Short mmCIF file of C-alpha atoms and ligand atoms in Angstrom, two decimals:
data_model
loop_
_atom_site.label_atom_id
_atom_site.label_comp_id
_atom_site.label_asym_id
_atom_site.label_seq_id
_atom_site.Cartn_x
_atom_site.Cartn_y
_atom_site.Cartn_z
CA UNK A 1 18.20 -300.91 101.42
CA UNK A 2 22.15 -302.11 102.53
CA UNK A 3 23.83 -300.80 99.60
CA UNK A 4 24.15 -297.19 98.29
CA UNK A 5 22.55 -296.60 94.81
CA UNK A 6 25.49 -293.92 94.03
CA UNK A 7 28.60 -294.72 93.31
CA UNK A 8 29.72 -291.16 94.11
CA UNK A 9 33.06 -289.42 92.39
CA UNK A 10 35.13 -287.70 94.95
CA UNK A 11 33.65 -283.80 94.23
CA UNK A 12 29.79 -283.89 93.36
CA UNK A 13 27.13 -280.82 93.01
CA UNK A 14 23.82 -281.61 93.81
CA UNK A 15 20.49 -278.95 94.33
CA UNK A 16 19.34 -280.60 97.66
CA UNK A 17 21.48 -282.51 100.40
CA UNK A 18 19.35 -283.78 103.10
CA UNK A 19 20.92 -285.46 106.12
CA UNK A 20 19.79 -287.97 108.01
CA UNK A 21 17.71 -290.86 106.41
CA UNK A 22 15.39 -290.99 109.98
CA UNK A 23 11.37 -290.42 108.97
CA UNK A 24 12.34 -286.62 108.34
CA UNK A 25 14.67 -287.25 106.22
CA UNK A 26 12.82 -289.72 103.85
CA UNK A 27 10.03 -287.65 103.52
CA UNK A 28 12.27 -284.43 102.85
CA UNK A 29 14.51 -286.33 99.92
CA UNK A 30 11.05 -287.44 98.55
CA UNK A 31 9.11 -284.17 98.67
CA UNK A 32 12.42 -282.72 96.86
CA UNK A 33 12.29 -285.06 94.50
CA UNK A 34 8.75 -284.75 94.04
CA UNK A 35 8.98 -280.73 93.55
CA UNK A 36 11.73 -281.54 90.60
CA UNK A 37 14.92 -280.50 92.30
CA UNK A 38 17.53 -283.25 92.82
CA UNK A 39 17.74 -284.44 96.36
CA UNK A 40 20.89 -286.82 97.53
CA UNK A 41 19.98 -288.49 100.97
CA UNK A 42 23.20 -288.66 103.41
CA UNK A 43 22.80 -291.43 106.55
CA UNK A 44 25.23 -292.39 108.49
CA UNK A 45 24.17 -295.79 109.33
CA UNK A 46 23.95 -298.88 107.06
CA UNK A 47 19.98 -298.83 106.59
CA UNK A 48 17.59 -296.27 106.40
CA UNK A 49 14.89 -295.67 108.24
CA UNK A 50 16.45 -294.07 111.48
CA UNK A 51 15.67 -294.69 114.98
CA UNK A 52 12.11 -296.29 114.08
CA UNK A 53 14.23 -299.83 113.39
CA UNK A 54 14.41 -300.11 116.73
CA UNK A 55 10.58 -298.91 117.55
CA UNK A 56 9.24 -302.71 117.22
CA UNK A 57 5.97 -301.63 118.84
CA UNK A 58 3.09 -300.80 117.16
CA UNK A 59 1.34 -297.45 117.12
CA UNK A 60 3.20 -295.59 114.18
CA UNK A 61 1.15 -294.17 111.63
CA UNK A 62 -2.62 -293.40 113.07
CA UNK A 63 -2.49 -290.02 111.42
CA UNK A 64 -0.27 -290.73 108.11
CA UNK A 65 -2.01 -294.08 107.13
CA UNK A 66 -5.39 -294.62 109.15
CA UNK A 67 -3.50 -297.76 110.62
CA UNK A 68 -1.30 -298.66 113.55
CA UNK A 69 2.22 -299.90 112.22
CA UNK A 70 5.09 -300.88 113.85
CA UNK A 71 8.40 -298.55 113.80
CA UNK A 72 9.98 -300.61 111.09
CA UNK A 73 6.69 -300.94 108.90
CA UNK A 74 5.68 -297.26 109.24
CA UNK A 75 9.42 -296.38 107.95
CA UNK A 76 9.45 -299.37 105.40
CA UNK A 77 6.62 -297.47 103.52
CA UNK A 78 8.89 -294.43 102.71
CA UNK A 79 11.86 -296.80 101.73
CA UNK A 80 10.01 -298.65 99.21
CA UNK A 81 8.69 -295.05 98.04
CA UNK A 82 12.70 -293.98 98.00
CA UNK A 83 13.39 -297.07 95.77
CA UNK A 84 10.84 -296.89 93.35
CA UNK A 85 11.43 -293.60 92.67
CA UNK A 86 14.98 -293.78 92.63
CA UNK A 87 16.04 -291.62 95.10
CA UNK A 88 19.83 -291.20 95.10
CA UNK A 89 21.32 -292.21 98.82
CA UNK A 90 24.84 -292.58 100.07
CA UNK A 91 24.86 -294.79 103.26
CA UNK A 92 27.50 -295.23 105.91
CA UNK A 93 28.21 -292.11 104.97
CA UNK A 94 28.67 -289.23 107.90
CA UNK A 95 28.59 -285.71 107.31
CA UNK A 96 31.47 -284.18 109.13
CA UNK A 97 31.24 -280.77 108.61
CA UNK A 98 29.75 -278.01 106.25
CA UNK A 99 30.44 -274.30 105.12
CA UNK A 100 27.96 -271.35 105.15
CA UNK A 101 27.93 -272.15 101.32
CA UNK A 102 26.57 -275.51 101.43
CA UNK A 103 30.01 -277.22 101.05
CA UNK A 104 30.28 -280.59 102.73
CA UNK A 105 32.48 -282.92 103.92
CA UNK A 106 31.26 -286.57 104.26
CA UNK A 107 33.12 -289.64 105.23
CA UNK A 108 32.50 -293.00 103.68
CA UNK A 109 34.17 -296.05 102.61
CA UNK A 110 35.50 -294.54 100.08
CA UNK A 111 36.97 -292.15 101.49
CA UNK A 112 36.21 -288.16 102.10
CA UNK A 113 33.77 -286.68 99.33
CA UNK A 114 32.84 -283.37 98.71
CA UNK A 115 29.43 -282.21 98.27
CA UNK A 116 28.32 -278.90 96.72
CA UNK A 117 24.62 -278.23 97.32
CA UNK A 118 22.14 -275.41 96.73
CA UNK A 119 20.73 -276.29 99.71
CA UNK A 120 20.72 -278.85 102.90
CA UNK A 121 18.14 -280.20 105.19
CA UNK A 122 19.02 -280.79 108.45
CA UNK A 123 17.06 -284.45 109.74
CA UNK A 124 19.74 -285.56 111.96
CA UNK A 125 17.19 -286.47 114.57
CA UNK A 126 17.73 -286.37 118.82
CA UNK A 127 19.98 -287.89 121.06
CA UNK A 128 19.47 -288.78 124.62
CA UNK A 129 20.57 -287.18 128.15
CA UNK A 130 22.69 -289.48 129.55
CA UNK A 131 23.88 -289.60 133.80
CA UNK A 132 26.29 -287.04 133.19
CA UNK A 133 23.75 -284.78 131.44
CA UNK A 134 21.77 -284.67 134.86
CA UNK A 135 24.39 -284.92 137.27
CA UNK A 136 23.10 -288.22 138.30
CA UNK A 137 24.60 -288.79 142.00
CA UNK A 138 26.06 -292.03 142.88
CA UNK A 139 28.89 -293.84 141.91
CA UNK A 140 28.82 -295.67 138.18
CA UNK A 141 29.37 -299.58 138.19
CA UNK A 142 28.38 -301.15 135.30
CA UNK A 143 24.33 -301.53 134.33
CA UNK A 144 23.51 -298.19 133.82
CA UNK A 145 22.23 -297.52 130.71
CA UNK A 146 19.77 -295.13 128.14
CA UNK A 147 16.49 -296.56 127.28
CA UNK A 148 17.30 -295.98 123.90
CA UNK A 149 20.56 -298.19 124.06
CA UNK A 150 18.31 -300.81 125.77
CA UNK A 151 16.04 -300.71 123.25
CA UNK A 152 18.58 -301.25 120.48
CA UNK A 153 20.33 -304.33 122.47
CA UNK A 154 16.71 -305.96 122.99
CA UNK A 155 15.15 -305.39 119.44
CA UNK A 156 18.23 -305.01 117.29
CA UNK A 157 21.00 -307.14 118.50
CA UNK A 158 19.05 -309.81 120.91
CA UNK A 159 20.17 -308.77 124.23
CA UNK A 160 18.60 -307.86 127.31
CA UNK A 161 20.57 -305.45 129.29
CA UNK A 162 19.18 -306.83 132.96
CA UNK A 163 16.90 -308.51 135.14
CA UNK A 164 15.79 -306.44 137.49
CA UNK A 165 15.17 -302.74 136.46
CA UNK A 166 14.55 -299.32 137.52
CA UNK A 167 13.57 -296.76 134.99
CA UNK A 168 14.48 -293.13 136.07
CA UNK A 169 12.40 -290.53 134.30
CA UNK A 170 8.88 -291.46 132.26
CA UNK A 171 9.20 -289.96 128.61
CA UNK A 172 7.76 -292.20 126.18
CA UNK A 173 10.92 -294.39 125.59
CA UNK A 174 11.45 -295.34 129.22
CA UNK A 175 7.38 -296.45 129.16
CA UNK A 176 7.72 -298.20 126.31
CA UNK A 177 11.17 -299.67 127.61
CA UNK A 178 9.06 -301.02 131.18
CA UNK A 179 6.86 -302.66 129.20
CA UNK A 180 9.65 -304.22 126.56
CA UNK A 181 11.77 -305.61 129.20
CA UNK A 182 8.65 -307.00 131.39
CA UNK A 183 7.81 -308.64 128.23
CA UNK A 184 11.06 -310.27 127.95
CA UNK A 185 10.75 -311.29 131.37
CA UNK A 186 12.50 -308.89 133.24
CA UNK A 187 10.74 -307.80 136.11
CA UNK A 188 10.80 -303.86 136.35
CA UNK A 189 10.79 -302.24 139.67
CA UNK A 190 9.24 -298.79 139.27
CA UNK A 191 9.47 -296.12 137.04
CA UNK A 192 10.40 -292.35 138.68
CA UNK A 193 9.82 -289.45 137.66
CA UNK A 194 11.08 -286.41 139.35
CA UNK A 195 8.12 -284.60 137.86
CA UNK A 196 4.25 -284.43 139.67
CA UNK A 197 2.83 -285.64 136.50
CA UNK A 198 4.24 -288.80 133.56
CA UNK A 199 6.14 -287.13 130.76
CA UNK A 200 4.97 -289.53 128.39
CA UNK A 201 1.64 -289.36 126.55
CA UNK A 202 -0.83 -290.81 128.32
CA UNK A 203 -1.65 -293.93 126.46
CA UNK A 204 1.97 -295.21 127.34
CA UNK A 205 1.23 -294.64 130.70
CA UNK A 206 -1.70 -296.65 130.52
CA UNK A 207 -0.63 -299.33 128.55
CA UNK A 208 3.10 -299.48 129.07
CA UNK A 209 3.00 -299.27 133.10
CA UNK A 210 -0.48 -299.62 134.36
CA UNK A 211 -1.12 -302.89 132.27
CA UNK A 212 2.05 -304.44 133.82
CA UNK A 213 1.03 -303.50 136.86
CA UNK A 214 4.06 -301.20 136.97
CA UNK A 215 4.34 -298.71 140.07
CA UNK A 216 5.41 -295.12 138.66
CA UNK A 217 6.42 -292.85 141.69
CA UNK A 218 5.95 -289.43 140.85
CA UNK A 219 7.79 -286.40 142.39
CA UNK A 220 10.97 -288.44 143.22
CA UNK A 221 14.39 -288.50 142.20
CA UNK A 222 17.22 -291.13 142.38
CA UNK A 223 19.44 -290.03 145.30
CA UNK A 224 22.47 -292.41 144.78
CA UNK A 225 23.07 -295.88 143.19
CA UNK A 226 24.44 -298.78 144.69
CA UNK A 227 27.21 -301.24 143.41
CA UNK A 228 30.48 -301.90 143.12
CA UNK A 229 30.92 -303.87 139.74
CA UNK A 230 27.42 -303.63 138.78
CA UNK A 231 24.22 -301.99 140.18
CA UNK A 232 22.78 -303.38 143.21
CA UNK A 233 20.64 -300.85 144.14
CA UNK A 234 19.05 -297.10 143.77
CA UNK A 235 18.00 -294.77 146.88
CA UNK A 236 14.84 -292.75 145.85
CA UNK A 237 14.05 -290.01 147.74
CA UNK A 238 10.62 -287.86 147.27
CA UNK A 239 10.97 -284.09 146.30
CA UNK A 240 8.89 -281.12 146.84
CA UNK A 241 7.67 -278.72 144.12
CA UNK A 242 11.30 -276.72 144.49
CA UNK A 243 12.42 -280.28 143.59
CA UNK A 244 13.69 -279.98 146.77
CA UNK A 245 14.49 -283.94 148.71
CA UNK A 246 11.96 -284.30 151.40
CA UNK A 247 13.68 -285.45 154.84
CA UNK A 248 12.58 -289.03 155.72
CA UNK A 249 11.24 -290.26 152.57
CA UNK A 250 14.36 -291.98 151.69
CA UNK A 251 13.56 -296.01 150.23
CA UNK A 252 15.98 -298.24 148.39
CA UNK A 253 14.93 -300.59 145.85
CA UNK A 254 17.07 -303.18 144.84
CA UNK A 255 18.20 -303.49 141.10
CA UNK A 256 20.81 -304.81 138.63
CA UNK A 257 20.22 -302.20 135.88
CA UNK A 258 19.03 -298.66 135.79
CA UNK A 259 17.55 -297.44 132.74
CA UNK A 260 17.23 -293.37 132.15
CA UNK A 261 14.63 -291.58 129.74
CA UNK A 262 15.45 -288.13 131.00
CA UNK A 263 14.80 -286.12 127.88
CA UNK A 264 16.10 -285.92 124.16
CA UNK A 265 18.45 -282.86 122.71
CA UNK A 266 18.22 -282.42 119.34
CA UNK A 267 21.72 -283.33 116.99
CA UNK A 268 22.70 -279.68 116.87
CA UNK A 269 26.25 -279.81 116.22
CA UNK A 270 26.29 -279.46 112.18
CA UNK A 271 24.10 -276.34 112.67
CA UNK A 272 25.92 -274.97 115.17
CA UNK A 273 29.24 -275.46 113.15
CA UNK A 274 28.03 -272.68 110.53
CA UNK A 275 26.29 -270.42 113.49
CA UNK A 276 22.83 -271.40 112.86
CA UNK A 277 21.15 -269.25 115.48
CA UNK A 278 19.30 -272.07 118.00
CA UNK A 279 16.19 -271.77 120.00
CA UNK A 280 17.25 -272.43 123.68
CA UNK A 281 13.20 -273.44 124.46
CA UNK A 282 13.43 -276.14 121.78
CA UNK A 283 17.39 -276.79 121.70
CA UNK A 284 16.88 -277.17 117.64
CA UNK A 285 17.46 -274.12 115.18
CA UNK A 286 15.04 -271.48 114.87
CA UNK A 287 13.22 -271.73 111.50
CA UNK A 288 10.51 -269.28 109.66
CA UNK A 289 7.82 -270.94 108.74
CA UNK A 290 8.98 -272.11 105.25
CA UNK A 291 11.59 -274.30 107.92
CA UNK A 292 14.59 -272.11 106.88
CA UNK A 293 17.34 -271.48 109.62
CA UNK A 294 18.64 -267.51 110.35
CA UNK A 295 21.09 -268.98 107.16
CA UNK A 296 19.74 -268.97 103.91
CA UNK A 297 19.49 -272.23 102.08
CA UNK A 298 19.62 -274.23 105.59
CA UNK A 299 16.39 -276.11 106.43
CA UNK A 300 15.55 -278.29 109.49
CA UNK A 301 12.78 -280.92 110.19
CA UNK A 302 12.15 -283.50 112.79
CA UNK A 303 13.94 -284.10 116.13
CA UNK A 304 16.49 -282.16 115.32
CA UNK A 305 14.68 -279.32 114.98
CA UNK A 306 12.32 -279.72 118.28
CA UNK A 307 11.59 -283.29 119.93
CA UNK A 308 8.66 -285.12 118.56
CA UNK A 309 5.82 -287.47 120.08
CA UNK A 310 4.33 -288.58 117.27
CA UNK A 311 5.81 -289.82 114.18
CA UNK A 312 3.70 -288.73 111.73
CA UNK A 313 3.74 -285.10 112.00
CA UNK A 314 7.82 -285.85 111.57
CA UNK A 315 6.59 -286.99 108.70
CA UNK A 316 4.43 -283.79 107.99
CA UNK A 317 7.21 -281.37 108.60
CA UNK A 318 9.97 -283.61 106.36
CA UNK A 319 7.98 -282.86 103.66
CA UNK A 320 7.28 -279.32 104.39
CA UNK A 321 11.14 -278.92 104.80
CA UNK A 322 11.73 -280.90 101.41
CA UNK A 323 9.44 -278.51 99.28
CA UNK A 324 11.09 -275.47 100.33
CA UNK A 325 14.17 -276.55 99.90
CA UNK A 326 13.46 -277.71 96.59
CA UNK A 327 12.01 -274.57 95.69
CA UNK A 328 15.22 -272.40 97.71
CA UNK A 329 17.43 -274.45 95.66
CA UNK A 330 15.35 -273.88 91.94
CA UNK A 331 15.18 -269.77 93.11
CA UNK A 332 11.63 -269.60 93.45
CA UNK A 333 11.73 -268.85 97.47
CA UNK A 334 14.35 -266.54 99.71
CA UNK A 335 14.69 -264.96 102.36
CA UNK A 336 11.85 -262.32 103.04
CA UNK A 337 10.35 -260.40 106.09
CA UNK A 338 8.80 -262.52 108.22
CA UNK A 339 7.01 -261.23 112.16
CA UNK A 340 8.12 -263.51 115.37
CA UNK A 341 5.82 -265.94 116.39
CA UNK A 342 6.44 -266.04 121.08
CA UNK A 343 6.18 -267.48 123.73
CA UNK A 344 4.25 -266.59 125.95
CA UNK A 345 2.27 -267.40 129.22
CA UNK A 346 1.84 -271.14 129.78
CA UNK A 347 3.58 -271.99 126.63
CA UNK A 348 7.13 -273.79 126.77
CA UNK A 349 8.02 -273.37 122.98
CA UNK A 350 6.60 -272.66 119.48
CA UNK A 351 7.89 -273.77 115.75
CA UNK A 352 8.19 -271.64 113.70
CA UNK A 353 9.53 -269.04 115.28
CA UNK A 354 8.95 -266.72 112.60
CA UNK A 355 5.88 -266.35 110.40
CA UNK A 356 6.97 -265.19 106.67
CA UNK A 357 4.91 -262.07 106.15
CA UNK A 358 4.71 -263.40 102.39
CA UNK A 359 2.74 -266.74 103.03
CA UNK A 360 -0.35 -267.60 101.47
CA UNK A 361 -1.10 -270.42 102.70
CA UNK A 362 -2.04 -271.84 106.16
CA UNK A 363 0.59 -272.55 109.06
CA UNK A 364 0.99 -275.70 110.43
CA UNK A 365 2.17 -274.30 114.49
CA UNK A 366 3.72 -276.50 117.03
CA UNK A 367 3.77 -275.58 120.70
CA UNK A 368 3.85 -277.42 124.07
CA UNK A 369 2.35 -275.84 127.44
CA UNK A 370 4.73 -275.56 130.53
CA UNK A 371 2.04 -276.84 132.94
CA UNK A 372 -0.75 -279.76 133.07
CA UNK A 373 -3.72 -277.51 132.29
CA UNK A 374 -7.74 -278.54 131.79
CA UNK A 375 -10.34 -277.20 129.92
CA UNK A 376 -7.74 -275.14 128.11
CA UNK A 377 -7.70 -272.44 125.58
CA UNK A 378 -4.63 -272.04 123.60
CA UNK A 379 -4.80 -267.88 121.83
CA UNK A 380 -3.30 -266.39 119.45
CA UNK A 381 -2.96 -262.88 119.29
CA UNK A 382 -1.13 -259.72 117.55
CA UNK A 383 -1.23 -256.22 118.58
CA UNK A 384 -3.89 -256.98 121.49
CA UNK A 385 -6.55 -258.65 119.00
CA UNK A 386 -7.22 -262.27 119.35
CA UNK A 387 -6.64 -263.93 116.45
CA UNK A 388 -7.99 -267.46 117.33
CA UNK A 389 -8.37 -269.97 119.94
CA UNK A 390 -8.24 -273.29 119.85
CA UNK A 391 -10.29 -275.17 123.27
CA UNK A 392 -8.72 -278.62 124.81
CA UNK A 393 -9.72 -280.49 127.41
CA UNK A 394 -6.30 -281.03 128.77
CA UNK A 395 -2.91 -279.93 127.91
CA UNK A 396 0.32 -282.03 128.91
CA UNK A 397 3.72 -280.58 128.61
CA UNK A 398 4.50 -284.62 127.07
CA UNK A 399 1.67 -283.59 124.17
CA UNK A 400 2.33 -281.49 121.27
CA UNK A 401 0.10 -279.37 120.31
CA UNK A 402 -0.42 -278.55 116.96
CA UNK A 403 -2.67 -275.95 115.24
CA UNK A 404 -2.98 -274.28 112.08
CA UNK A 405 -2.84 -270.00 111.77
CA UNK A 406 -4.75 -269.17 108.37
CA UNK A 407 -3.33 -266.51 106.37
CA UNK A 408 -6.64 -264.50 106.84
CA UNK A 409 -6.28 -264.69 110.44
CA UNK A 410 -3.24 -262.08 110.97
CA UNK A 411 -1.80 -258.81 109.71
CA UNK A 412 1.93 -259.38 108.05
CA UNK A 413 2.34 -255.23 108.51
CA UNK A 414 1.77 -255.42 112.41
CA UNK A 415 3.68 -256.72 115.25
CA UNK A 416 4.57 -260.27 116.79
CA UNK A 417 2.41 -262.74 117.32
CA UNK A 418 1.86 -264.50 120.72
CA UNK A 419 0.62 -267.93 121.68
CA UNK A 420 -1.05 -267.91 125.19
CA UNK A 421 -2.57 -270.63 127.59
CA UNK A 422 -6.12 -270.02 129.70
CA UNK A 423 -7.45 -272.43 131.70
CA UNK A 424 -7.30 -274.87 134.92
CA UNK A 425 -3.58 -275.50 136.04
CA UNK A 426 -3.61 -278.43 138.48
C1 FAD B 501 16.27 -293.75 121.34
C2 FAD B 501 14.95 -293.27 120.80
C3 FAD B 501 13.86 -294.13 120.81
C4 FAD B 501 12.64 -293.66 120.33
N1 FAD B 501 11.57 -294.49 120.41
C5 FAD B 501 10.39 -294.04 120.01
C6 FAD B 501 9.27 -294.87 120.11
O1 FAD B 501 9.39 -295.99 120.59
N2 FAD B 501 8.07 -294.41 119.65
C7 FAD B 501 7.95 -293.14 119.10
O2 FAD B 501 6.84 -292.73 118.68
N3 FAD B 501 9.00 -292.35 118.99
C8 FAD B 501 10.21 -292.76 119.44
N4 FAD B 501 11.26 -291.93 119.37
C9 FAD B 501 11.02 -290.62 118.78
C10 FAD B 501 11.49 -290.67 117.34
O3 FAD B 501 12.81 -290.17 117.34
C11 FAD B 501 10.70 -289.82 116.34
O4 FAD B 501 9.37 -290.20 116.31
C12 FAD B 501 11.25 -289.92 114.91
O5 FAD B 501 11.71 -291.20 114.60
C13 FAD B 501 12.32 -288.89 114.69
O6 FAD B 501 12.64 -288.89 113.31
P1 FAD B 501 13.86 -288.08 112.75
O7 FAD B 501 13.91 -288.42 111.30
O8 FAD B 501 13.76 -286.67 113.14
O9 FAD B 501 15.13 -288.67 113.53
P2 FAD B 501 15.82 -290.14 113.51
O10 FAD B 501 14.84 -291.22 113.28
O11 FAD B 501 16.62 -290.18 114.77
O12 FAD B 501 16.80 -290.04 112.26
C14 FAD B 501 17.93 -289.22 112.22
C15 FAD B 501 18.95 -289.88 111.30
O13 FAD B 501 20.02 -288.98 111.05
C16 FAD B 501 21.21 -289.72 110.98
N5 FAD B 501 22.34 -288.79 111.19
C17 FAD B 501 22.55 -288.00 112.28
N6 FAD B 501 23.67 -287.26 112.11
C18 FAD B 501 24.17 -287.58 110.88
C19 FAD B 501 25.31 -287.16 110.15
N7 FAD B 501 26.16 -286.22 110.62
N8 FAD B 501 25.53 -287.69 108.92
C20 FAD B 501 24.69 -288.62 108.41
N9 FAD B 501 23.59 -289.07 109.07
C21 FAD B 501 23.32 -288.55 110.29
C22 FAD B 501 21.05 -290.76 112.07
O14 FAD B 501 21.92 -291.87 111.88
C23 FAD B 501 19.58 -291.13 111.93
O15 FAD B 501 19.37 -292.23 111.06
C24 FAD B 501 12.49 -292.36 119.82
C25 FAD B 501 13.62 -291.51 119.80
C26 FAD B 501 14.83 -291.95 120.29
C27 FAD B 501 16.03 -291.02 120.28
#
């Protein structure tokens, strides 16, 4: 879909205004529509479909459709879905700002429009570290890139960003990057990962590196990059647990392009602008578990609300997001009490943060552990009572984890909730 369906007038009042046209977002405009309120679908970018146009590999869609799709496929699904049911998008259109209200401000080619919405969903997706993100030492000739960028010069444009390649850090696009660029004919180095363990899921370790016969050096950092004009080489050195450099074990590997996967922050700045309170474990807004921000009317799903492995639970929460929205925006839900959902031992992060002491129905939880850990329980408890546990045979800090609290299971007059990890750390 190239061309917007709207043809907008300059002032325009709409029930729901969902930004960002990424997975999130097409479910969220969909469920919105679905629920009866009237959703308009904001991307910035000529198509829809977000970063998945550039996913060309396969593997999207296991949970949503029983079948492994490519990026493009798995996102074409939800566009035909948009079309047919006449969804109303504006495209090449950026949101530049919005008030506590749900004023906004978007820039297109037709100049600045102004939206007035009952509410907006946030499904402006991630972005990625870059070398001045993590103080990357060495100097900064030409060939250093993101694995995301690469990715979009290989499968978008045509263009392979180098021959010989180092990948520093192993989250799932830098995997999936070694194996793109081998397959192009590039012939890639190592991958290293400062970290004792891969922080990508474990199938893209196996089929991304270890099918390519790939070496990925573990517990080592890049000390400093070589080049003048362009990269000629990296010097790796091996770290302790402190991530403390280990004297002596200094190598240099010689390369014309470094690629860096060092982590994902969620797009944060249009929350931020109206003081959407953030959770610093995630880096996305805090949400009760209807999705709703500290703000009333604001909702957030997808990357931009925590970082994501697998697509389909993107999916999962768009359309969570879009239904309570729609229902915000129609009355029929507001702000209520609602008991903390922590943090605690072993566990990195949770989402929600906050249960809604109202809810019915059962809570779809996401958390990720801080550690590896095997033969794992994951607990729940409130006031000192277990509430449940869920066992797994290993827990990464690359894997999600996602369970379900029933409404049975705790007591909306007693006191937060925790979420716990037991088990084998290595
Ligand atoms: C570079 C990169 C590569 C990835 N590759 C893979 C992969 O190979 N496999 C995999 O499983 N997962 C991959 N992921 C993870 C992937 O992001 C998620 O699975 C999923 O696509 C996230 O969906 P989303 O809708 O939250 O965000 P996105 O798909 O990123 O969509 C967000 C959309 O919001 C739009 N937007 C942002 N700000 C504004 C604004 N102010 N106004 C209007 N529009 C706006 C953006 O243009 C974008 O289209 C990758 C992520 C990144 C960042």
């Amino acid at each position: 879909m190239k061309n917007n369906e709207t043809t907008m007038p300059f002032f325009q009042e709409v029930e729901v205004v969902v930004i960002g046209a990424g997975p999130a977002g097409l479910a969220a405009a969909l469920s919105v529509q679905k629920e009866g309120g009237r959703p308009l679908l904001i991307e910035r970018s000529e198509e829809l479909g977000g970063i998945l146009n550039q996913c060309i590999h396969n593997g999207f869609g296991l949970h949503e459709f029983g079948e492994e799709l490519t990026g493009p496929e798995y996102a074409q699904r939800f566009i035909e879905q948009i079309k047919t049911q006449r969804v109303p998008v504006l495209l090449n259109a950026m949101v530049l700002s919005l008030t506590a209200d749900h004023e906004l401000t978007v820039a297109c080619a037709a100049g600045l429009l102004q939206i007035k919405a009952k509410a907006v969903v946030f499904a402006t997706g991630c972005r990625e570290r870059t070398a001045g993100a993590i103080a990357l030492p060495g100097v900064r000739p030409s060939g250093i890139y993101t694995a995301g960028f690469a990715q979009k010069m290989a499968n978008e444009e045509g263009y392979l960003v180098g021959r010989e390649v180092v990948i520093y850090g192993s989250g799932d696009i830098g995997l999936i990057m070694a194996r793109r660029m081998s397959l192009e004919g590039a012939k890639v180095r190592a991958v290293v990962e400062i970290m004792p363990h891969s922080s990508g899921l474990a199938r893209n370790v196996a089929q991304c590196l270890e099918d390519f016969d790939i070496p990925l050096k573990c517990s080592t950092a890049i000390a400093a990059i070589h080049g003048h004009t362009r990269v000629e080489a990296v010097s790796l050195v091996r770290v302790d647990e402190q991530r403390r450099p280990i004297p002596g074990s200094q190598e240099e590997i010689s390369c014309d392009t470094l690629l860096l996967s060092v982590g994902l922050i969620p797009e944060i700045e249009l929350p931020l602008s109206v003081g959407i309170g953030l959770d610093p474990k995630t880096g996305g807004p805090a949400v009760d578990s209807a999705l709703m921000c500290d703000q009333p009317g604001f909702f957030s799903c997808g990357n931009v609300l925590h970082v994501h492995d697998v697509v389909d639970f993107v999916t999962k929460e768009g359309r969570q997001a879009g239904v309570m929205a729609a229902r915000y925006a129609k009355g029929r839900l507001g702000p209520v009490k609602a008991l903390p959902l922590q943090a605690g031992e072993g566990i990195a992060s949770v989402v929600p943060q906050r249960l809604r002491c109202e809810t019915q129905e059962p809570i779809p939880l996401f958390l990720r552990a801080k550690n590896v850990v095997r033969g794992a329980k994951v607990i729940l408890t409130q006031d000192g009572r277990r509430l449940q546990e869920t066992y797994h045979r290993i827990l990464l800090p690359s894997e999600m984890i996602q369970t379900t609290l029933s409404p049975e299971a705790w007591n909306p007059q007693g006191g937060a909730i925790e979420a716990t990890v037991e088990g084998n750390h290595d």
